[in-house]
């Protein structure tokens, strides 16, 4: 869900509160600007991508989140930024990191396909974003396509895509069961195999 807030003049407020008490979350964790909603047992329920705001010319306007309990406040520092109004601030709330997950086949064997959601793409950043996909993302994938656990290589290919697939230029993530399990870490030769290796230890 996207919440579009329009600031149409310099007298517009610089803070906007969003009450998430009805989300079912017990806490909100701020990971360098990415907000994670967690249940009482620590399970990730969803989150909010990093704050952004732009003026009428597409110029970025300084903005950030603060969290108090289950209330998120977006601060949009537009008054001293010499902006062209209107300014658009757009918190992006999401639950599913993957908007689609389905089975196919290649070389007569299982192929698992994953497609990131818009929110998932926004959350997939180096560092914290990778950690989210390596943990909560893998859990989501296992729930949606349980056969992803049938062979080690499928998990290895998934980790490889998480490690380097920040931009969505490559489109869907395709994980092929016919590929061998890696004995060398997937990052070895990744610039060549690009998560599509044919040997256990090289490319």
PDB file of N, CA and C in Angstrom, residues 85-171:
ATOM      1  N   UNK A  85       6.771  23.481  -5.397  1.00  0.00           N
ATOM      2  CA  UNK A  85       5.567  22.779  -4.943  1.00  0.00           C
ATOM      3  C   UNK A  85       4.687  22.377  -6.124  1.00  0.00           C
ATOM      4  N   UNK A  86       3.921  21.302  -5.954  1.00  0.00           N
ATOM      5  CA  UNK A  86       3.741  20.509  -4.738  1.00  0.00           C
ATOM      6  C   UNK A  86       4.864  19.501  -4.509  1.00  0.00           C
ATOM      7  N   UNK A  87       5.022  19.123  -3.244  1.00  0.00           N
ATOM      8  CA  UNK A  87       5.951  18.072  -2.837  1.00  0.00           C
ATOM      9  C   UNK A  87       5.135  16.814  -2.556  1.00  0.00           C
ATOM     10  N   UNK A  88       5.609  15.680  -3.040  1.00  0.00           N
ATOM     11  CA  UNK A  88       4.934  14.401  -2.807  1.00  0.00           C
ATOM     12  C   UNK A  88       5.774  13.560  -1.853  1.00  0.00           C
ATOM     13  N   UNK A  89       5.167  13.128  -0.751  1.00  0.00           N
ATOM     14  CA  UNK A  89       5.794  12.192   0.192  1.00  0.00           C
ATOM     15  C   UNK A  89       4.993  10.903   0.136  1.00  0.00           C
ATOM     16  N   UNK A  90       5.682   9.768   0.076  1.00  0.00           N
ATOM     17  CA  UNK A  90       4.980   8.525  -0.267  1.00  0.00           C
ATOM     18  C   UNK A  90       5.465   7.337   0.555  1.00  0.00           C
ATOM     19  N   UNK A  91       5.024   7.218   1.809  1.00  0.00           N
ATOM     20  CA  UNK A  91       5.371   5.998   2.562  1.00  0.00           C
ATOM     21  C   UNK A  91       4.828   4.759   1.855  1.00  0.00           C
ATOM     22  N   UNK A  92       5.647   3.722   1.785  1.00  0.00           N
ATOM     23  CA  UNK A  92       5.296   2.512   1.061  1.00  0.00           C
ATOM     24  C   UNK A  92       5.258   1.350   2.041  1.00  0.00           C
ATOM     25  N   UNK A  93       4.051   0.931   2.408  1.00  0.00           N
ATOM     26  CA  UNK A  93       3.859  -0.153   3.357  1.00  0.00           C
ATOM     27  C   UNK A  93       3.651  -1.457   2.606  1.00  0.00           C
ATOM     28  N   UNK A  94       4.277  -2.518   3.082  1.00  0.00           N
ATOM     29  CA  UNK A  94       4.132  -3.787   2.392  1.00  0.00           C
ATOM     30  C   UNK A  94       4.180  -4.975   3.326  1.00  0.00           C
ATOM     31  N   UNK A  95       3.687  -6.096   2.843  1.00  0.00           N
ATOM     32  CA  UNK A  95       3.718  -7.356   3.587  1.00  0.00           C
ATOM     33  C   UNK A  95       4.529  -8.387   2.814  1.00  0.00           C
ATOM     34  N   UNK A  96       4.106  -8.719   1.595  1.00  0.00           N
ATOM     35  CA  UNK A  96       4.782  -9.744   0.802  1.00  0.00           C
ATOM     36  C   UNK A  96       6.003  -9.172   0.089  1.00  0.00           C
ATOM     37  N   UNK A  97       7.146  -9.803   0.286  1.00  0.00           N
ATOM     38  CA  UNK A  97       8.347  -9.427  -0.448  1.00  0.00           C
ATOM     39  C   UNK A  97       8.287  -9.936  -1.882  1.00  0.00           C
ATOM     40  N   UNK A  98       7.520 -11.011  -2.093  1.00  0.00           N
ATOM     41  CA  UNK A  98       7.349 -11.581  -3.429  1.00  0.00           C
ATOM     42  C   UNK A  98       5.882 -11.493  -3.828  1.00  0.00           C
ATOM     43  N   UNK A  99       5.626 -10.913  -4.991  1.00  0.00           N
ATOM     44  CA  UNK A  99       4.240 -10.795  -5.452  1.00  0.00           C
ATOM     45  C   UNK A  99       3.778 -12.047  -6.175  1.00  0.00           C
ATOM     46  N   UNK A 100       4.722 -12.867  -6.615  1.00  0.00           N
ATOM     47  CA  UNK A 100       4.357 -14.106  -7.307  1.00  0.00           C
ATOM     48  C   UNK A 100       5.430 -15.159  -7.067  1.00  0.00           C
ATOM     49  N   UNK A 101       4.999 -16.393  -6.940  1.00  0.00           N
ATOM     50  CA  UNK A 101       5.903 -17.530  -6.784  1.00  0.00           C
ATOM     51  C   UNK A 101       5.223 -18.743  -7.417  1.00  0.00           C
ATOM     52  N   UNK A 102       5.938 -19.424  -8.321  1.00  0.00           N
ATOM     53  CA  UNK A 102       5.300 -20.535  -9.032  1.00  0.00           C
ATOM     54  C   UNK A 102       6.347 -21.543  -9.492  1.00  0.00           C
ATOM     55  N   UNK A 103       5.856 -22.726  -9.844  1.00  0.00           N
ATOM     56  CA  UNK A 103       6.710 -23.804 -10.317  1.00  0.00           C
ATOM     57  C   UNK A 103       6.725 -23.856 -11.841  1.00  0.00           C
ATOM     58  N   UNK A 104       7.838 -24.306 -12.367  1.00  0.00           N
ATOM     59  CA  UNK A 104       7.973 -24.593 -13.789  1.00  0.00           C
ATOM     60  C   UNK A 104       8.893 -25.785 -13.927  1.00  0.00           C
ATOM     61  N   UNK A 105       9.453 -25.956 -15.110  1.00  0.00           N
ATOM     62  CA  UNK A 105      10.400 -27.054 -15.306  1.00  0.00           C
ATOM     63  C   UNK A 105      11.477 -26.625 -16.293  1.00  0.00           C
ATOM     64  N   UNK A 106      12.630 -27.212 -16.141  1.00  0.00           N
ATOM     65  CA  UNK A 106      13.747 -26.994 -17.068  1.00  0.00           C
ATOM     66  C   UNK A 106      14.598 -28.255 -17.063  1.00  0.00           C
ATOM     67  N   UNK A 107      14.979 -28.724 -18.246  1.00  0.00           N
ATOM     68  CA  UNK A 107      15.736 -29.970 -18.381  1.00  0.00           C
ATOM     69  C   UNK A 107      15.023 -31.126 -17.688  1.00  0.00           C
ATOM     70  N   UNK A 108      13.700 -31.095 -17.714  1.00  0.00           N
ATOM     71  CA  UNK A 108      12.920 -32.181 -17.131  1.00  0.00           C
ATOM     72  C   UNK A 108      12.862 -32.177 -15.618  1.00  0.00           C
ATOM     73  N   UNK A 109      13.351 -31.117 -14.998  1.00  0.00           N
ATOM     74  CA  UNK A 109      13.349 -31.055 -13.541  1.00  0.00           C
ATOM     75  C   UNK A 109      12.671 -29.766 -13.066  1.00  0.00           C
ATOM     76  N   UNK A 110      12.428 -29.707 -11.779  1.00  0.00           N
ATOM     77  CA  UNK A 110      11.746 -28.582 -11.152  1.00  0.00           C
ATOM     78  C   UNK A 110      12.488 -27.265 -11.367  1.00  0.00           C
ATOM     79  N   UNK A 111      11.719 -26.219 -11.635  1.00  0.00           N
ATOM     80  CA  UNK A 111      12.238 -24.855 -11.628  1.00  0.00           C
ATOM     81  C   UNK A 111      11.318 -24.032 -10.736  1.00  0.00           C
ATOM     82  N   UNK A 112      11.888 -23.313  -9.783  1.00  0.00           N
ATOM     83  CA  UNK A 112      11.127 -22.455  -8.880  1.00  0.00           C
ATOM     84  C   UNK A 112      11.329 -21.014  -9.321  1.00  0.00           C
ATOM     85  N   UNK A 113      10.225 -20.285  -9.473  1.00  0.00           N
ATOM     86  CA  UNK A 113      10.276 -18.912  -9.955  1.00  0.00           C
ATOM     87  C   UNK A 113       9.740 -17.960  -8.887  1.00  0.00           C
ATOM     88  N   UNK A 114      10.439 -16.853  -8.680  1.00  0.00           N
ATOM     89  CA  UNK A 114      10.041 -15.843  -7.710  1.00  0.00           C
ATOM     90  C   UNK A 114      10.074 -14.472  -8.363  1.00  0.00           C
ATOM     91  N   UNK A 115       9.078 -13.652  -8.052  1.00  0.00           N
ATOM     92  CA  UNK A 115       9.038 -12.281  -8.566  1.00  0.00           C
ATOM     93  C   UNK A 115       8.840 -11.332  -7.387  1.00  0.00           C
ATOM     94  N   UNK A 116       9.770 -10.414  -7.213  1.00  0.00           N
ATOM     95  CA  UNK A 116       9.664  -9.464  -6.105  1.00  0.00           C
ATOM     96  C   UNK A 116       8.487  -8.520  -6.297  1.00  0.00           C
ATOM     97  N   UNK A 117       7.865  -8.162  -5.186  1.00  0.00           N
ATOM     98  CA  UNK A 117       6.830  -7.132  -5.221  1.00  0.00           C
ATOM     99  C   UNK A 117       7.501  -5.764  -5.314  1.00  0.00           C
ATOM    100  N   UNK A 118       6.712  -4.738  -5.579  1.00  0.00           N
ATOM    101  CA  UNK A 118       7.273  -3.391  -5.607  1.00  0.00           C
ATOM    102  C   UNK A 118       7.894  -3.027  -4.273  1.00  0.00           C
ATOM    103  N   UNK A 119       7.213  -3.411  -3.192  1.00  0.00           N
ATOM    104  CA  UNK A 119       7.757  -3.147  -1.863  1.00  0.00           C
ATOM    105  C   UNK A 119       9.014  -3.962  -1.631  1.00  0.00           C
ATOM    106  N   UNK A 120       8.997  -5.218  -2.057  1.00  0.00           N
ATOM    107  CA  UNK A 120      10.177  -6.051  -1.910  1.00  0.00           C
ATOM    108  C   UNK A 120      11.375  -5.458  -2.633  1.00  0.00           C
ATOM    109  N   UNK A 121      11.133  -4.937  -3.829  1.00  0.00           N
ATOM    110  CA  UNK A 121      12.213  -4.306  -4.574  1.00  0.00           C
ATOM    111  C   UNK A 121      12.754  -3.094  -3.829  1.00  0.00           C
ATOM    112  N   UNK A 122      11.852  -2.307  -3.235  1.00  0.00           N
ATOM    113  CA  UNK A 122      12.284  -1.121  -2.482  1.00  0.00           C
ATOM    114  C   UNK A 122      13.070  -1.515  -1.238  1.00  0.00           C
ATOM    115  N   UNK A 123      12.714  -2.654  -0.647  1.00  0.00           N
ATOM    116  CA  UNK A 123      13.394  -3.106   0.567  1.00  0.00           C
ATOM    117  C   UNK A 123      14.715  -3.806   0.271  1.00  0.00           C
ATOM    118  N   UNK A 124      14.906  -4.277  -0.961  1.00  0.00           N
ATOM    119  CA  UNK A 124      16.083  -5.090  -1.289  1.00  0.00           C
ATOM    120  C   UNK A 124      17.282  -4.187  -1.538  1.00  0.00           C
ATOM    121  N   UNK A 125      17.958  -3.839  -0.470  1.00  0.00           N
ATOM    122  CA  UNK A 125      19.130  -2.971  -0.523  1.00  0.00           C
ATOM    123  C   UNK A 125      20.309  -3.696   0.124  1.00  0.00           C
ATOM    124  N   UNK A 126      21.542  -3.269  -0.165  1.00  0.00           N
ATOM    125  CA  UNK A 126      22.695  -3.902   0.481  1.00  0.00           C
ATOM    126  C   UNK A 126      22.607  -3.787   2.002  1.00  0.00           C
ATOM    127  N   UNK A 127      23.085  -4.787   2.696  1.00  0.00           N
ATOM    128  CA  UNK A 127      23.101  -4.744   4.153  1.00  0.00           C
ATOM    129  C   UNK A 127      21.797  -5.224   4.755  1.00  0.00           C
ATOM    130  N   UNK A 128      21.049  -4.306   5.355  1.00  0.00           N
ATOM    131  CA  UNK A 128      19.812  -4.682   6.035  1.00  0.00           C
ATOM    132  C   UNK A 128      18.809  -5.327   5.087  1.00  0.00           C
ATOM    133  N   UNK A 129      18.704  -4.802   3.871  1.00  0.00           N
ATOM    134  CA  UNK A 129      17.765  -5.371   2.912  1.00  0.00           C
ATOM    135  C   UNK A 129      18.109  -6.804   2.557  1.00  0.00           C
ATOM    136  N   UNK A 130      19.399  -7.073   2.388  1.00  0.00           N
ATOM    137  CA  UNK A 130      19.819  -8.451   2.128  1.00  0.00           C
ATOM    138  C   UNK A 130      19.459  -9.349   3.309  1.00  0.00           C
ATOM    139  N   UNK A 131      19.707  -8.869   4.515  1.00  0.00           N
ATOM    140  CA  UNK A 131      19.414  -9.660   5.707  1.00  0.00           C
ATOM    141  C   UNK A 131      17.936 -10.002   5.783  1.00  0.00           C
ATOM    142  N   UNK A 132      17.079  -9.062   5.403  1.00  0.00           N
ATOM    143  CA  UNK A 132      15.639  -9.304   5.412  1.00  0.00           C
ATOM    144  C   UNK A 132      15.287 -10.419   4.430  1.00  0.00           C
ATOM    145  N   UNK A 133      15.870 -10.376   3.236  1.00  0.00           N
ATOM    146  CA  UNK A 133      15.566 -11.403   2.226  1.00  0.00           C
ATOM    147  C   UNK A 133      16.170 -12.754   2.592  1.00  0.00           C
ATOM    148  N   UNK A 134      17.342 -12.751   3.224  1.00  0.00           N
ATOM    149  CA  UNK A 134      17.962 -14.022   3.595  1.00  0.00           C
ATOM    150  C   UNK A 134      17.202 -14.708   4.731  1.00  0.00           C
ATOM    151  N   UNK A 135      16.410 -13.968   5.474  1.00  0.00           N
ATOM    152  CA  UNK A 135      15.675 -14.548   6.605  1.00  0.00           C
ATOM    153  C   UNK A 135      14.169 -14.583   6.307  1.00  0.00           C
ATOM    154  N   UNK A 136      13.505 -13.441   6.456  1.00  0.00           N
ATOM    155  CA  UNK A 136      12.055 -13.384   6.238  1.00  0.00           C
ATOM    156  C   UNK A 136      11.692 -13.721   4.795  1.00  0.00           C
ATOM    157  N   UNK A 137      12.518 -13.303   3.837  1.00  0.00           N
ATOM    158  CA  UNK A 137      12.241 -13.606   2.434  1.00  0.00           C
ATOM    159  C   UNK A 137      12.284 -15.096   2.159  1.00  0.00           C
ATOM    160  N   UNK A 138      13.278 -15.782   2.720  1.00  0.00           N
ATOM    161  CA  UNK A 138      13.379 -17.231   2.535  1.00  0.00           C
ATOM    162  C   UNK A 138      12.187 -17.931   3.184  1.00  0.00           C
ATOM    163  N   UNK A 139      11.792 -17.471   4.365  1.00  0.00           N
ATOM    164  CA  UNK A 139      10.621 -18.055   5.018  1.00  0.00           C
ATOM    165  C   UNK A 139       9.368 -17.883   4.160  1.00  0.00           C
ATOM    166  N   UNK A 140       9.218 -16.708   3.565  1.00  0.00           N
ATOM    167  CA  UNK A 140       8.061 -16.450   2.701  1.00  0.00           C
ATOM    168  C   UNK A 140       8.102 -17.355   1.476  1.00  0.00           C
ATOM    169  N   UNK A 141       9.280 -17.495   0.876  1.00  0.00           N
ATOM    170  CA  UNK A 141       9.412 -18.341  -0.306  1.00  0.00           C
ATOM    171  C   UNK A 141       9.073 -19.795   0.032  1.00  0.00           C
ATOM    172  N   UNK A 142       9.553 -20.282   1.175  1.00  0.00           N
ATOM    173  CA  UNK A 142       9.264 -21.667   1.573  1.00  0.00           C
ATOM    174  C   UNK A 142       7.767 -21.888   1.791  1.00  0.00           C
ATOM    175  N   UNK A 143       7.088 -20.847   2.266  1.00  0.00           N
ATOM    176  CA  UNK A 143       5.647 -20.960   2.485  1.00  0.00           C
ATOM    177  C   UNK A 143       4.896 -20.998   1.158  1.00  0.00           C
ATOM    178  N   UNK A 144       5.311 -20.163   0.214  1.00  0.00           N
ATOM    179  CA  UNK A 144       4.597 -20.050  -1.060  1.00  0.00           C
ATOM    180  C   UNK A 144       4.935 -21.170  -2.034  1.00  0.00           C
ATOM    181  N   UNK A 145       6.175 -21.611  -2.037  1.00  0.00           N
ATOM    182  CA  UNK A 145       6.607 -22.695  -2.934  1.00  0.00           C
ATOM    183  C   UNK A 145       7.453 -23.680  -2.124  1.00  0.00           C
ATOM    184  N   UNK A 146       6.810 -24.543  -1.358  1.00  0.00           N
ATOM    185  CA  UNK A 146       7.532 -25.429  -0.428  1.00  0.00           C
ATOM    186  C   UNK A 146       8.601 -26.307  -1.086  1.00  0.00           C
ATOM    187  N   UNK A 147       8.449 -26.591  -2.367  1.00  0.00           N
ATOM    188  CA  UNK A 147       9.420 -27.470  -3.022  1.00  0.00           C
ATOM    189  C   UNK A 147      10.780 -26.808  -3.199  1.00  0.00           C
ATOM    190  N   UNK A 148      10.880 -25.542  -2.832  1.00  0.00           N
ATOM    191  CA  UNK A 148      12.159 -24.838  -2.934  1.00  0.00           C
ATOM    192  C   UNK A 148      13.211 -25.464  -2.017  1.00  0.00           C
ATOM    193  N   UNK A 149      12.766 -26.285  -1.072  1.00  0.00           N
ATOM    194  CA  UNK A 149      13.704 -26.936  -0.146  1.00  0.00           C
ATOM    195  C   UNK A 149      14.146 -28.319  -0.615  1.00  0.00           C
ATOM    196  N   UNK A 150      13.750 -28.730  -1.804  1.00  0.00           N
ATOM    197  CA  UNK A 150      14.035 -30.103  -2.253  1.00  0.00           C
ATOM    198  C   UNK A 150      15.506 -30.387  -2.506  1.00  0.00           C
ATOM    199  N   UNK A 151      16.281 -29.354  -2.818  1.00  0.00           N
ATOM    200  CA  UNK A 151      17.694 -29.583  -3.107  1.00  0.00           C
ATOM    201  C   UNK A 151      18.486 -28.350  -2.675  1.00  0.00           C
ATOM    202  N   UNK A 152      19.685 -28.591  -2.155  1.00  0.00           N
ATOM    203  CA  UNK A 152      20.507 -27.506  -1.620  1.00  0.00           C
ATOM    204  C   UNK A 152      20.757 -26.413  -2.642  1.00  0.00           C
ATOM    205  N   UNK A 153      20.953 -26.774  -3.897  1.00  0.00           N
ATOM    206  CA  UNK A 153      21.273 -25.774  -4.915  1.00  0.00           C
ATOM    207  C   UNK A 153      20.192 -24.710  -5.045  1.00  0.00           C
ATOM    208  N   UNK A 154      18.940 -25.070  -4.794  1.00  0.00           N
ATOM    209  CA  UNK A 154      17.858 -24.088  -4.895  1.00  0.00           C
ATOM    210  C   UNK A 154      18.025 -22.990  -3.854  1.00  0.00           C
ATOM    211  N   UNK A 155      18.397 -23.383  -2.647  1.00  0.00           N
ATOM    212  CA  UNK A 155      18.658 -22.388  -1.599  1.00  0.00           C
ATOM    213  C   UNK A 155      19.897 -21.577  -1.944  1.00  0.00           C
ATOM    214  N   UNK A 156      20.916 -22.238  -2.488  1.00  0.00           N
ATOM    215  CA  UNK A 156      22.136 -21.535  -2.871  1.00  0.00           C
ATOM    216  C   UNK A 156      21.866 -20.504  -3.971  1.00  0.00           C
ATOM    217  N   UNK A 157      21.061 -20.895  -4.962  1.00  0.00           N
ATOM    218  CA  UNK A 157      20.715 -19.950  -6.033  1.00  0.00           C
ATOM    219  C   UNK A 157      19.910 -18.781  -5.473  1.00  0.00           C
ATOM    220  N   UNK A 158      18.996 -19.076  -4.546  1.00  0.00           N
ATOM    221  CA  UNK A 158      18.227 -18.012  -3.906  1.00  0.00           C
ATOM    222  C   UNK A 158      19.166 -17.032  -3.201  1.00  0.00           C
ATOM    223  N   UNK A 159      20.104 -17.558  -2.403  1.00  0.00           N
ATOM    224  CA  UNK A 159      21.050 -16.697  -1.691  1.00  0.00           C
ATOM    225  C   UNK A 159      21.866 -15.850  -2.660  1.00  0.00           C
ATOM    226  N   UNK A 160      22.214 -16.428  -3.788  1.00  0.00           N
ATOM    227  CA  UNK A 160      22.988 -15.701  -4.793  1.00  0.00           C
ATOM    228  C   UNK A 160      22.197 -14.517  -5.336  1.00  0.00           C
ATOM    229  N   UNK A 161      20.910 -14.727  -5.639  1.00  0.00           N
ATOM    230  CA  UNK A 161      20.080 -13.636  -6.128  1.00  0.00           C
ATOM    231  C   UNK A 161      19.913 -12.553  -5.068  1.00  0.00           C
ATOM    232  N   UNK A 162      19.755 -12.961  -3.821  1.00  0.00           N
ATOM    233  CA  UNK A 162      19.662 -11.981  -2.742  1.00  0.00           C
ATOM    234  C   UNK A 162      20.946 -11.169  -2.657  1.00  0.00           C
ATOM    235  N   UNK A 163      22.071 -11.861  -2.818  1.00  0.00           N
ATOM    236  CA  UNK A 163      23.359 -11.200  -2.686  1.00  0.00           C
ATOM    237  C   UNK A 163      23.628 -10.151  -3.740  1.00  0.00           C
ATOM    238  N   UNK A 164      23.105 -10.348  -4.948  1.00  0.00           N
ATOM    239  CA  UNK A 164      23.451  -9.411  -6.011  1.00  0.00           C
ATOM    240  C   UNK A 164      22.305  -8.850  -6.806  1.00  0.00           C
ATOM    241  N   UNK A 165      21.080  -9.308  -6.556  1.00  0.00           N
ATOM    242  CA  UNK A 165      19.965  -8.902  -7.411  1.00  0.00           C
ATOM    243  C   UNK A 165      19.204  -7.691  -6.911  1.00  0.00           C
ATOM    244  N   UNK A 166      19.924  -6.614  -6.596  1.00  0.00           N
ATOM    245  CA  UNK A 166      19.239  -5.429  -6.066  1.00  0.00           C
ATOM    246  C   UNK A 166      18.362  -4.776  -7.131  1.00  0.00           C
ATOM    247  N   UNK A 167      18.941  -4.545  -8.298  1.00  0.00           N
ATOM    248  CA  UNK A 167      18.158  -3.981  -9.397  1.00  0.00           C
ATOM    249  C   UNK A 167      17.354  -5.106 -10.036  1.00  0.00           C
ATOM    250  N   UNK A 168      16.194  -4.781 -10.529  1.00  0.00           N
ATOM    251  CA  UNK A 168      15.330  -5.824 -11.072  1.00  0.00           C
ATOM    252  C   UNK A 168      15.519  -6.002 -12.579  1.00  0.00           C
ATOM    253  N   UNK A 169      16.702  -5.623 -13.079  1.00  0.00           N
ATOM    254  CA  UNK A 169      16.943  -5.713 -14.512  1.00  0.00           C
ATOM    255  C   UNK A 169      16.812  -7.146 -15.014  1.00  0.00           C
ATOM    256  N   UNK A 170      17.192  -8.107 -14.164  1.00  0.00           N
ATOM    257  CA  UNK A 170      17.170  -9.504 -14.586  1.00  0.00           C
ATOM    258  C   UNK A 170      15.772 -10.103 -14.509  1.00  0.00           C
ATOM    259  N   UNK A 171      14.818  -9.372 -13.952  1.00  0.00           N
ATOM    260  CA  UNK A 171      13.447  -9.860 -13.874  1.00  0.00           C
ATOM    261  C   UNK A 171      13.277 -10.930 -12.815  1.00  0.00           C
TER     262      UNK A 171
END
